[in-house]
mmCIF file of C-alpha atoms in Angstrom:
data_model
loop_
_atom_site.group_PDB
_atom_site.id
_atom_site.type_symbol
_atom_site.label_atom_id
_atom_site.label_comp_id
_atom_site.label_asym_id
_atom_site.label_seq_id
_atom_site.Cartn_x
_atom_site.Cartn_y
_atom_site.Cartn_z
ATOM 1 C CA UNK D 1 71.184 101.699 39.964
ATOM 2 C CA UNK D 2 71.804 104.721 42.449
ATOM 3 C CA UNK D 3 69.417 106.284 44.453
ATOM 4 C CA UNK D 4 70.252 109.970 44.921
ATOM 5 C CA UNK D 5 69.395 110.617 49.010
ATOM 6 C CA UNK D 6 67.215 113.711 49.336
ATOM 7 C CA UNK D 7 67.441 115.098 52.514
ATOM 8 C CA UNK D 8 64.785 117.389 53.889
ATOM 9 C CA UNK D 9 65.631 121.586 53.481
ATOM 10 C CA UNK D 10 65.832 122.121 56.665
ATOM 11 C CA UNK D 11 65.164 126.129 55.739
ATOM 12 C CA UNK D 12 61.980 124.997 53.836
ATOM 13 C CA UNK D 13 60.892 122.792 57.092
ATOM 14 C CA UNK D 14 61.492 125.028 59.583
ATOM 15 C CA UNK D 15 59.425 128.200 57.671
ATOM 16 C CA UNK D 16 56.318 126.558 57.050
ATOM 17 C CA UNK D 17 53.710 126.909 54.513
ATOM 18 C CA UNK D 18 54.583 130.213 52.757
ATOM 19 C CA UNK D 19 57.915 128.890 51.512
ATOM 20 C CA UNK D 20 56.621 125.549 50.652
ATOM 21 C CA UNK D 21 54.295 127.566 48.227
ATOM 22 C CA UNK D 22 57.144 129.487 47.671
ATOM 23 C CA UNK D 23 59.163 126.656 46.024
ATOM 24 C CA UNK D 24 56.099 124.900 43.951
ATOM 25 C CA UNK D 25 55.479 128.517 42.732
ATOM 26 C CA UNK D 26 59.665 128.317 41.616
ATOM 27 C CA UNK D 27 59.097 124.936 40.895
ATOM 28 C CA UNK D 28 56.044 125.077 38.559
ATOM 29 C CA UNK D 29 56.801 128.431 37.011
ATOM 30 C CA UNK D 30 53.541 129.899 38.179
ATOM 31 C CA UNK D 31 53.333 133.832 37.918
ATOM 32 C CA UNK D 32 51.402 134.350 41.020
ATOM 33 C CA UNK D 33 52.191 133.008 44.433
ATOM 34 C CA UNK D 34 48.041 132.756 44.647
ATOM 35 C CA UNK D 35 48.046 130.224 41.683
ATOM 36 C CA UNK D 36 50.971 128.293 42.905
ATOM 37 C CA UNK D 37 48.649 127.994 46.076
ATOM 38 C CA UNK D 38 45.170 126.923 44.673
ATOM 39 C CA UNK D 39 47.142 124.472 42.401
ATOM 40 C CA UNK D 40 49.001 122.791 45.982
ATOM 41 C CA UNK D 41 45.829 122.739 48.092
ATOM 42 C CA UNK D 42 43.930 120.585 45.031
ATOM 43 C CA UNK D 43 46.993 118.563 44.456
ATOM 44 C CA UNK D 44 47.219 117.737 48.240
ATOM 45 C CA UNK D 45 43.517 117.603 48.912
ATOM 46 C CA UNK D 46 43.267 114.687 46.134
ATOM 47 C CA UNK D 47 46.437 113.651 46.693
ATOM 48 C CA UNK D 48 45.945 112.785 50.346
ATOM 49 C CA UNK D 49 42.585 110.388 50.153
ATOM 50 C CA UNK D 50 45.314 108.012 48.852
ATOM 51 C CA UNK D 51 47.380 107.661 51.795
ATOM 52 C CA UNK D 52 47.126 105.412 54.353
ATOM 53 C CA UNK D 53 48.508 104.303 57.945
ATOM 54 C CA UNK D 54 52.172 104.814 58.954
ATOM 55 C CA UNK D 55 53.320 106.279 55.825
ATOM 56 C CA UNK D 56 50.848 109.039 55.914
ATOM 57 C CA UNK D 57 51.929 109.886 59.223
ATOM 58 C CA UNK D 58 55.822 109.476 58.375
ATOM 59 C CA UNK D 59 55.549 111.764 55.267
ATOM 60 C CA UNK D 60 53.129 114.303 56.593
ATOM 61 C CA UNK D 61 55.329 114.879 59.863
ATOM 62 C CA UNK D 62 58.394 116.521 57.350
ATOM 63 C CA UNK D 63 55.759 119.148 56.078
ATOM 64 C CA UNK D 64 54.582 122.507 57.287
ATOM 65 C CA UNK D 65 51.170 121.804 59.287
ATOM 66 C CA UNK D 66 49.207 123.377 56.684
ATOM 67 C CA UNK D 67 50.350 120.792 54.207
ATOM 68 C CA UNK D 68 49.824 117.835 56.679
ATOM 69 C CA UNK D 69 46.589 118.921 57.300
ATOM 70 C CA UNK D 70 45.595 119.229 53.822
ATOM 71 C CA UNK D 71 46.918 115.820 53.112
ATOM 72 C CA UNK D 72 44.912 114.194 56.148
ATOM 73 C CA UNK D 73 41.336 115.256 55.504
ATOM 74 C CA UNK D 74 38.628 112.844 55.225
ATOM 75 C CA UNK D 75 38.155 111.500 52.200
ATOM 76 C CA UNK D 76 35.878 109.314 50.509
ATOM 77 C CA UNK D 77 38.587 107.602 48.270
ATOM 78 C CA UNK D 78 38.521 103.937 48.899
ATOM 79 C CA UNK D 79 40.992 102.929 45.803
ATOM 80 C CA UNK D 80 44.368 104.118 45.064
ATOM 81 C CA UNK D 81 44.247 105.407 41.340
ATOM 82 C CA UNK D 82 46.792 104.604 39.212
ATOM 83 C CA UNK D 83 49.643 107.689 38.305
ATOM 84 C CA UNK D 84 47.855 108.415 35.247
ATOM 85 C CA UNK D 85 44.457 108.478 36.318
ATOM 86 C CA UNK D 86 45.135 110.635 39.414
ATOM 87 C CA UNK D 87 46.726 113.085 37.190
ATOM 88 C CA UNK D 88 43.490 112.897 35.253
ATOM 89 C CA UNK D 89 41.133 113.443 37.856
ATOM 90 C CA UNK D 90 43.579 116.476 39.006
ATOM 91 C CA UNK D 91 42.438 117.642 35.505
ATOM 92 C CA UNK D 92 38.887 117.876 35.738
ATOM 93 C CA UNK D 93 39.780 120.039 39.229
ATOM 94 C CA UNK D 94 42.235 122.292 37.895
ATOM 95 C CA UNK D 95 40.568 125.364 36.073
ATOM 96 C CA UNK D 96 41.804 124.838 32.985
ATOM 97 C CA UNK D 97 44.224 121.959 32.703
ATOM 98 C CA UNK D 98 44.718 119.810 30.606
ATOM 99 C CA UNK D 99 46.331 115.769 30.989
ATOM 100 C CA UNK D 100 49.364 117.946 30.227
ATOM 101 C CA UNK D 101 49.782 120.388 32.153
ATOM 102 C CA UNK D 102 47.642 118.582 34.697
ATOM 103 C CA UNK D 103 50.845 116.569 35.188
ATOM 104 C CA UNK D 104 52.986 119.480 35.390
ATOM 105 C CA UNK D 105 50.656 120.478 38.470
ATOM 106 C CA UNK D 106 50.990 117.478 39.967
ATOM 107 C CA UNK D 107 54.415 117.147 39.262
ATOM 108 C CA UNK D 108 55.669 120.507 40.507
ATOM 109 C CA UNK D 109 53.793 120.034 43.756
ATOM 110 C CA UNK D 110 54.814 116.739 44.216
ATOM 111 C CA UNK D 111 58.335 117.237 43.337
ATOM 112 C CA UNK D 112 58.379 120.044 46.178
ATOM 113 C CA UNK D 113 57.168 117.738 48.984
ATOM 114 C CA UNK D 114 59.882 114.941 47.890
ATOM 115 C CA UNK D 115 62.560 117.109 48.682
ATOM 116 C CA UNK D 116 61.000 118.665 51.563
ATOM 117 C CA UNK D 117 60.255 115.283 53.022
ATOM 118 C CA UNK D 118 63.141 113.411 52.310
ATOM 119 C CA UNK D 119 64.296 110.268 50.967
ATOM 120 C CA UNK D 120 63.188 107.641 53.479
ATOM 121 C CA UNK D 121 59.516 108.803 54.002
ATOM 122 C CA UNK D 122 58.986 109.378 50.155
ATOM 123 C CA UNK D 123 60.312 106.393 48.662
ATOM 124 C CA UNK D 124 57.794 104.491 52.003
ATOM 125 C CA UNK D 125 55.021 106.513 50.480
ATOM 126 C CA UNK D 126 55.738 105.603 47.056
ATOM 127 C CA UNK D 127 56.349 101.855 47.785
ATOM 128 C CA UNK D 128 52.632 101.720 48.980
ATOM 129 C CA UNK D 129 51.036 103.192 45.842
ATOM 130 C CA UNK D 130 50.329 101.848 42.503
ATOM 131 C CA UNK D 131 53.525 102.231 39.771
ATOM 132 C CA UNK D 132 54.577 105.543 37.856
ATOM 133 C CA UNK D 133 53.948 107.778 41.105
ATOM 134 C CA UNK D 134 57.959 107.834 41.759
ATOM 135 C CA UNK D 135 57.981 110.090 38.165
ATOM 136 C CA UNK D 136 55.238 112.326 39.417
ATOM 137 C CA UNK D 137 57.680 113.105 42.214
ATOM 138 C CA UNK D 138 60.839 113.469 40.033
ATOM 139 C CA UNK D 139 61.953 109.988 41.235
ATOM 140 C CA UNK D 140 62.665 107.873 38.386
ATOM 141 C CA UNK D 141 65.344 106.399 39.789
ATOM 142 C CA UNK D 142 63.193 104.767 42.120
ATOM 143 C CA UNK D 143 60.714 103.383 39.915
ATOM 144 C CA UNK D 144 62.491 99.679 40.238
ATOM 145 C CA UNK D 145 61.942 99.648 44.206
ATOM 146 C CA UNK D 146 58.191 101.209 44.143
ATOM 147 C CA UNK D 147 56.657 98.458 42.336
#
């Protein structure tokens, strides 16, 4: 199997939260930049109760501050849903999704931070969470080590 290496946009890194919102706004085919950014704050706010210790810290540190920060609030989460039910919940926050396009939400946020992150610190992240998150983040090919 090969493992395509992301590396982190350097460009993306280095100008912060408006182009990450930017890219999920390219990336999820949202018409408004303000939609693409109330869909990435939810998806990060429930997104980030999951994480825990070093690979928090080692994913968040790719990512504009905003993003880190929305990723690292306090959360009351003390289990790690499984892909599909985290894509689930993200559906009863999103106005209006569905399980469908609930997963596009999730996806095209998720997919954003992957390559803004990088290889290393996402496939760390996904190794620590239950299976099927590597396909939230466009990773299938690293579905076999994430288990």
């Amino acid at each position: 199997m090969t493992v395509t290496t992301m590396q982190p946009r350097s460009s993306m890194t280095n100008s912060g939260w408006t182009d990450l919102i930017e890219a999920v706004r390219e990336t999820g085919r949202y018409s408004t930049t303000a939609e693409a950014e109330q869909v990435t704050r939810i998806v990060l706010s429930g997104f980030g109760g999951m994480l825990r210790g070093d690979s928090r810290a080692a994913f968040t540190q790719a990512l504009p501050p905003e993003a880190g920060e929305a990723l690292s609030s306090p959360t009351s989460e003390i289990f790690q849903p499984t892909a599909r039910e985290f894509v689930e919940s993200m559906a009863t926050r999103i106005e209006g999704a569905t399980p469908a396009t609930a997963r596009w939400h999730v996806s095209s946020v998720l997919n954003v931070l992957a390559e803004q992150a990088g290889t290393s610190p996402t496939a760390r992240l996904i190794s620590q969470l239950p299976p099927g998150y590597a396909l939230l983040f466009g990773l299938a090919e690293l579905m076999g080590t994430a288990a």
